[in-house]
Coordinates of C-alpha atoms in Angstrom, one line a residue:
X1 CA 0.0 0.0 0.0
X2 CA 1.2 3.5 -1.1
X3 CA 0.6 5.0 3.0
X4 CA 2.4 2.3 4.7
X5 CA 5.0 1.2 1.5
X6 CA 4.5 -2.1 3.0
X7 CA 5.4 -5.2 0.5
X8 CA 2.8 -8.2 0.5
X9 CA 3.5 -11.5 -0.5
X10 CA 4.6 -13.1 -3.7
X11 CA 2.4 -15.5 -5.5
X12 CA 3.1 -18.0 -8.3
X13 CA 0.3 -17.6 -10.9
X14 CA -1.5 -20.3 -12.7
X15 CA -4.2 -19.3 -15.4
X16 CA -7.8 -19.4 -14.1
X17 CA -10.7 -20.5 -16.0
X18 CA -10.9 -17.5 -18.5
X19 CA -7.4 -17.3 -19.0
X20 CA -6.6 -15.0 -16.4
X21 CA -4.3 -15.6 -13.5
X22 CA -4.8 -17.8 -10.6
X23 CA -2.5 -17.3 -7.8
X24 CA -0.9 -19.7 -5.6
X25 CA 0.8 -18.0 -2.4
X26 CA 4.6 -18.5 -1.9
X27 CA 5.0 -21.1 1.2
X28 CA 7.3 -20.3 3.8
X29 CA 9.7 -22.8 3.2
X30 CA 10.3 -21.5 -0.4
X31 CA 12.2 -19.0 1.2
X32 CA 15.7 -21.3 2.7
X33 CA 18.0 -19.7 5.1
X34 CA 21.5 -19.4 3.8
X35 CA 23.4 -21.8 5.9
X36 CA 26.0 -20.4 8.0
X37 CA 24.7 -17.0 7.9
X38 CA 23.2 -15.0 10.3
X39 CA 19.3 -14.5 11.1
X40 CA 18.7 -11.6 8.8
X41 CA 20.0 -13.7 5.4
X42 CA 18.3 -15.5 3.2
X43 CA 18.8 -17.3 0.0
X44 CA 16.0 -17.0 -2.8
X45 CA 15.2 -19.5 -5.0
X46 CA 13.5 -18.5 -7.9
X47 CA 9.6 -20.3 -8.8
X48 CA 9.0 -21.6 -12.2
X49 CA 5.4 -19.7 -13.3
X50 CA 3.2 -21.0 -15.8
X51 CA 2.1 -16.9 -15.9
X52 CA 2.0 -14.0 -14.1
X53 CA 0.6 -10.8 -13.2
X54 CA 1.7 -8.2 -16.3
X55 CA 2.1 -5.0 -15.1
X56 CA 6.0 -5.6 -13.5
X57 CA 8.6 -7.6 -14.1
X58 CA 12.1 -7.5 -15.3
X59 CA 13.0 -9.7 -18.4
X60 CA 16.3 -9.5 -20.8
X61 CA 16.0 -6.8 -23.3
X62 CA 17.0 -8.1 -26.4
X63 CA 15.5 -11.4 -25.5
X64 CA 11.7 -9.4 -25.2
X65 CA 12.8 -8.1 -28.7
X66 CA 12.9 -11.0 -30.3
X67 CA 10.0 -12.8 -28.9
X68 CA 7.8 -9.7 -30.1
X69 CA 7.2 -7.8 -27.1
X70 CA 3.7 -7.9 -26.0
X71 CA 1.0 -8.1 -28.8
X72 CA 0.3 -4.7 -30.3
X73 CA -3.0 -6.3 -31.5
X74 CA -4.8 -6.5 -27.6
X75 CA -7.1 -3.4 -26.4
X76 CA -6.7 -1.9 -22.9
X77 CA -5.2 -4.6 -20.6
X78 CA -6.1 -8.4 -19.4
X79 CA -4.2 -11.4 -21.5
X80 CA -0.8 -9.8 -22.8
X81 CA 0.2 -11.2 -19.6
X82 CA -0.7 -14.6 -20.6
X83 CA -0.1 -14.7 -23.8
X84 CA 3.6 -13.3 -22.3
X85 CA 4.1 -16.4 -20.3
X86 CA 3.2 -18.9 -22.7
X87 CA 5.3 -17.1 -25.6
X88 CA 8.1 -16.8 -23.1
X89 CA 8.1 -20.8 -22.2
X90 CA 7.8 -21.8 -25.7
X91 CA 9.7 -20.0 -27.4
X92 CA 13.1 -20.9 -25.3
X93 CA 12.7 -18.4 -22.5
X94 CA 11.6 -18.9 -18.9
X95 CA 9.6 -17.1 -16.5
X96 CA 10.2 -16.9 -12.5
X97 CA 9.6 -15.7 -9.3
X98 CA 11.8 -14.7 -6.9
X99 CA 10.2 -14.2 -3.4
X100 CA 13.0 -11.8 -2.0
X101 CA 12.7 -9.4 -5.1
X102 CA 11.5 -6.1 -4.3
X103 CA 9.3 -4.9 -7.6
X104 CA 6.5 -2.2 -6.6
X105 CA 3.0 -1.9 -8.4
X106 CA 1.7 1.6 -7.5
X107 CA -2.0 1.3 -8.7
X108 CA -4.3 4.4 -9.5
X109 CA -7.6 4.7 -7.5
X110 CA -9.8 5.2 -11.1
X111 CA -9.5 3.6 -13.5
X112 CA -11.4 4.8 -17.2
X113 CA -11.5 2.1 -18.8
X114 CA -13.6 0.1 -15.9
X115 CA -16.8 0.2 -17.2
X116 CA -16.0 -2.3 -20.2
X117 CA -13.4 -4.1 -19.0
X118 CA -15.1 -7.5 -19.6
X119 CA -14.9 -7.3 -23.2
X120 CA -11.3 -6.5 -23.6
X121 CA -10.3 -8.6 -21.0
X122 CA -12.2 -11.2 -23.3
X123 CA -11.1 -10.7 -26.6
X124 CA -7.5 -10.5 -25.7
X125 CA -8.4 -14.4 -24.3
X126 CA -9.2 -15.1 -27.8
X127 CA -6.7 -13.7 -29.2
X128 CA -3.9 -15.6 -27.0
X129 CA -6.0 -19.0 -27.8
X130 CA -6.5 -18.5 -31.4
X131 CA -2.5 -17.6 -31.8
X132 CA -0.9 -19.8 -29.2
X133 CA -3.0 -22.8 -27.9
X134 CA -3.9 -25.3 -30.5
X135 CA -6.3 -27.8 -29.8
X136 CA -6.5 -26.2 -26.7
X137 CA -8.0 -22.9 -27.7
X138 CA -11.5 -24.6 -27.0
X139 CA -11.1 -23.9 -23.4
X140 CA -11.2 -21.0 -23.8
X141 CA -14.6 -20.4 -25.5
X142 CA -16.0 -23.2 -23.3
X143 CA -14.8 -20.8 -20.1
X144 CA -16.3 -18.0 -22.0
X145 CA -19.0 -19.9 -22.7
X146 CA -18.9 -18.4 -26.4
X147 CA -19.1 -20.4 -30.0
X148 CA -15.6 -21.8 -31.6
X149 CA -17.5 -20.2 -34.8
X150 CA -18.7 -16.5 -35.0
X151 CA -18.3 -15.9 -31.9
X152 CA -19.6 -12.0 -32.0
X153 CA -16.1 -10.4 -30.8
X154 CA -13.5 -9.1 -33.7
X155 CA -10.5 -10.3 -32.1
X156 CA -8.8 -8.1 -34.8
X157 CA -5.8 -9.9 -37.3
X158 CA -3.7 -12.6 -35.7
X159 CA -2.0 -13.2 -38.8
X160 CA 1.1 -11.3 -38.3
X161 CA 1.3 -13.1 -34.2
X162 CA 0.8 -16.1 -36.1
X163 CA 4.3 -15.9 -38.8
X164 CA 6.2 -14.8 -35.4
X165 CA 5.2 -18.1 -33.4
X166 CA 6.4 -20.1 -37.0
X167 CA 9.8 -18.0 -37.6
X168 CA 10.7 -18.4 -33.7
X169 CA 9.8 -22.1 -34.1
X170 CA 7.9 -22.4 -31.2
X171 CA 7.0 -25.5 -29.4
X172 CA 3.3 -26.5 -29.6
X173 CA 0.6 -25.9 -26.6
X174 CA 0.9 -29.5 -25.1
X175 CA 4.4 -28.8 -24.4
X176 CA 3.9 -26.1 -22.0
X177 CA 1.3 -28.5 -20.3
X178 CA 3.5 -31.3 -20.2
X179 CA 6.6 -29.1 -18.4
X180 CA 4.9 -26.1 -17.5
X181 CA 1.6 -26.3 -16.4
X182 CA 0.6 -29.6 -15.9
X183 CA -1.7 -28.9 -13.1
X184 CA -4.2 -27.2 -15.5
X185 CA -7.4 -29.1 -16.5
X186 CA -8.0 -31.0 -19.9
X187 CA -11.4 -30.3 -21.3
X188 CA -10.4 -31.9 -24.9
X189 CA -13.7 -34.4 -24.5
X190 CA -16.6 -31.6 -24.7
X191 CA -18.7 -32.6 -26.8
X192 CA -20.9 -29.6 -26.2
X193 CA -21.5 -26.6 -24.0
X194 CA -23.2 -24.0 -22.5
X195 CA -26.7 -23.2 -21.1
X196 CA -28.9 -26.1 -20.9
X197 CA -32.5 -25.5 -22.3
X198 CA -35.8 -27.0 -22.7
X199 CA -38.5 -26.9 -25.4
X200 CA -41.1 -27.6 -22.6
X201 CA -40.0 -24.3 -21.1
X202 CA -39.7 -22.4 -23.5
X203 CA -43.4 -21.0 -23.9
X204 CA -42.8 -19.4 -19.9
X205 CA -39.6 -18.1 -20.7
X206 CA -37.6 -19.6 -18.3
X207 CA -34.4 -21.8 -19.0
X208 CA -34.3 -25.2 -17.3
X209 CA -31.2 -25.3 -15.3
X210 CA -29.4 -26.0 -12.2
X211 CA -28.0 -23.7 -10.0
X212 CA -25.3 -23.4 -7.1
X213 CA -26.1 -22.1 -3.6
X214 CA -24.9 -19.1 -4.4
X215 CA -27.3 -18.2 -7.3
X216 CA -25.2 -16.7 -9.7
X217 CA -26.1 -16.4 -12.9
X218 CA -27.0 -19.7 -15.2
X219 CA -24.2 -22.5 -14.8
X220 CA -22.2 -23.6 -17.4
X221 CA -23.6 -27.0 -19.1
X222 CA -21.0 -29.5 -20.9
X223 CA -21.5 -32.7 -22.1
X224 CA -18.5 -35.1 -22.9
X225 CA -17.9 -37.9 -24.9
X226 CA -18.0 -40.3 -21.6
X227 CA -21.9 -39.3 -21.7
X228 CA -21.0 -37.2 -18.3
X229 CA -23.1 -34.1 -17.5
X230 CA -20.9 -31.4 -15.9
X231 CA -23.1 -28.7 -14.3
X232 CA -20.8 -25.5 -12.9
X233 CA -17.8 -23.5 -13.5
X234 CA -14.2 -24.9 -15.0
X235 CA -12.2 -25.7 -12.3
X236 CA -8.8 -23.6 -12.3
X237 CA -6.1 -26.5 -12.2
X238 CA -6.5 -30.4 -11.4
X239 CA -5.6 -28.8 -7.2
X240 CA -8.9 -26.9 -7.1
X241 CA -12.5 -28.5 -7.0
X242 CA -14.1 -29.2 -10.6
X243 CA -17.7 -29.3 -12.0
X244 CA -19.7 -31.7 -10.8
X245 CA -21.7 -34.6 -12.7
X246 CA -25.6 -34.9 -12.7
X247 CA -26.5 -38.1 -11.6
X248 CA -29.7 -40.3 -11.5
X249 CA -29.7 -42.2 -8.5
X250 CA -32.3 -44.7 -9.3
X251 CA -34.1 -43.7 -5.9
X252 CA -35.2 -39.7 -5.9
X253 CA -37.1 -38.1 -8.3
X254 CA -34.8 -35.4 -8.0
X255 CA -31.4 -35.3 -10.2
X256 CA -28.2 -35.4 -7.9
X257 CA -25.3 -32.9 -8.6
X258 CA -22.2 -34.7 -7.1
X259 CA -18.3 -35.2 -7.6
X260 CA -17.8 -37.2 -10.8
X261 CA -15.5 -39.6 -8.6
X262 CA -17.0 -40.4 -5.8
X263 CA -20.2 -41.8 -7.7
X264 CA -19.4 -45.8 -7.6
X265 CA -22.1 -46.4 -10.2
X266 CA -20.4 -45.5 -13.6
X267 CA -24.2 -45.6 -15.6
X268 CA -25.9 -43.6 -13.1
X269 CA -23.7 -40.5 -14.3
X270 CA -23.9 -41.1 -18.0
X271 CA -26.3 -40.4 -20.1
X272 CA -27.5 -40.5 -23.8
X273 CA -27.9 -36.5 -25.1
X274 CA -28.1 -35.8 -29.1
X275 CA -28.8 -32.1 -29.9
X276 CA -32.6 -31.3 -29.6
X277 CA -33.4 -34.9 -27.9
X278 CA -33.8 -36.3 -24.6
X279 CA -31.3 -36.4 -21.9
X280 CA -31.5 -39.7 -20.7
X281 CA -29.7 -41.7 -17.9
X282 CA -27.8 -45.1 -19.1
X283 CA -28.3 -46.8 -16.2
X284 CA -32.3 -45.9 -14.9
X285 CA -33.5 -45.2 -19.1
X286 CA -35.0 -41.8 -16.8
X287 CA -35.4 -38.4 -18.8
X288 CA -34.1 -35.6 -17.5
X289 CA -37.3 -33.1 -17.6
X290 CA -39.1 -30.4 -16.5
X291 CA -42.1 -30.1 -14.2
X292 CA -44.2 -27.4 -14.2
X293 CA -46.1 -26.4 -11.4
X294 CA -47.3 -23.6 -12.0
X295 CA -47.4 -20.7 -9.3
X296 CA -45.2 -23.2 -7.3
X297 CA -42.8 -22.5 -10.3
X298 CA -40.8 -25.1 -12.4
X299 CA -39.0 -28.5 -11.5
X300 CA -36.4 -30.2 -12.7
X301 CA -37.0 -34.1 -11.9
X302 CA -36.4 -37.8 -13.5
X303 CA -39.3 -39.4 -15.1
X304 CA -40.1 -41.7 -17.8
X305 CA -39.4 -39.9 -20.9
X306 CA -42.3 -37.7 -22.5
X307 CA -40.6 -36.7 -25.2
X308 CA -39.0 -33.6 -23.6
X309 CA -36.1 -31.6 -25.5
X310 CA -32.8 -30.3 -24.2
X311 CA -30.9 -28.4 -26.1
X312 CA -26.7 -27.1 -25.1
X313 CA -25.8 -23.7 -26.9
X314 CA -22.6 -25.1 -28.3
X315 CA -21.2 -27.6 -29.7
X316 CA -17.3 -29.0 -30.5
X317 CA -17.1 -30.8 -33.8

């Protein structure tokens, strides 16, 4: 803080579910004492970082020149920090932290640029997946929740970011997953994704869907080629908790929402789902469908299958 000029603590950052950091607090112990020396001395061992934060840091020069600075293509800030740490790992650099460094971030109060922050911070997501991430650029529209195709955002010419990446010869994406950043979730079965609707509801305007305790928002749907049905947000690396799989019990009328793993019957969380069909569950042959109950409001329940429609927003050829 600028009235006390006191330092906080150093975190390694991961990449959160958007593409934006997630960061993971130094320990203690990643600090050693020099042996031999007195109480006040320390050694510092640097921490390899998938990614950090972008507005300071200290890199070689000449090396920054050659790897093309940051990209001259993003708008405002959000992502050139990203798409900094993955161009730095794969194109033969590599990015630390040092916990006894002493860098100060001296941040303004207001900020002009706050009121549409969401979509920059967004397109400059696409722009790092479309450029740098492969196969795995999915993730990103799937965190998004946005189309692979037309997805309504000009992220602008990537062509240019593109012939960099080639002339530095680059590794690919599953490199830097492999030796960088293994900790960060695979999503590579989606089959398809997004909100989760039903024809039956459709007339009432409402959207049949699940939602956490906290009542955010609708929940990300995605359906995989296992037949699971993951209801929630991405979960930030293979450390934090994940989305959780819908699951027919065979007992309740009412569809469970519970950790993929812990469910011992494998058929109880699949189910059979084809674009503008029934959602049903492998192991009961339930549907997945809506109630309505009028002024007492709308239920989601397992039945036998009236012929009820489900629909996901997107889908993954």
């Amino acid at each position: 803080p600028v009235s006390t000029k006191k330092y906080t603590k150093t975190a390694v950052a991961g990449r959160g579910r958007g593409l934006y950091p997630a960061l993971e607090e130094l320990k203690a112990g990643d600090e050693v004492k020099a042996r031999g020396s007195g109480a006040s001395s320390f050694l510092s061992p640097s921490r390899r970082t998938p990614a950090m934060i972008g507005c300071s840091f200290v890199v070689n020069r000449k090396f920054f020149g050659e790897i093309g600075l940051l990209d001259p293509g993003m708008d405002v800030y959000g992502g050139e920090n990203i798409e900094l740490g993955i161009k730095v790992w794969l194109c033969g650099g590599s990015m630390e932290v040092l916990p006894c460094s002493r860098v100060a971030h001296i941040e303004r109060k207001k900020k002009p640029y706050n009121s549409n922050i969401g979509f920059y911070t967004k397109r400059n997501a696409l722009r790092v997946a479309e450029v740098w991430m492969d196969d795995y650029k999915s993730h990103v529209y799937i965190a998004w929740n946005l189309p692979l195709e037309n997805p309504g955002i000009d992220i602008g010419d990537v062509s240019e970011r593109r012939a960099l990446r080639k002339s530095l010869k680059c590794k690919n994406f599953q490199w830097y997953l492999d030796h960088v950043y293994p900790e960060m979730r695979r999503y590579n079965n989606t089959v398809a994704y997004g909100e989760l609707r039903n024809n039956k509801a459709k007339d009432s305007n409402h959207t049949a869907i699940l939602y956490p305790c906290h009542g955010w928002g609708p929940q990300l749907a995605r359906y995989t080629k296992e037949g699971f049905l993951h209801l929630g947000a991405l979960g930030t690396t293979t450390l934090l908790p994940d989305t959780r799989c819908l699951v027919d019990n065979s007992k309740s009328r009412l569809p469970q929402l519970l950790d993929c793993d812990k469910v011992k019957s494998s058929l109880y969380k699949r189910w059979n789902f084809i674009q503008n069909g029934a959602i049903m569950n492998k192991g009961t042959g339930r549907c997945l469908e809506v109630e309505n109950r009028g002024l007492a409001g709308i239920d989601l329940i397992l039945r036998s299958c009236t012929g009820q429609r489900w629909t996901i927003k997107n889908s993954i050829k």
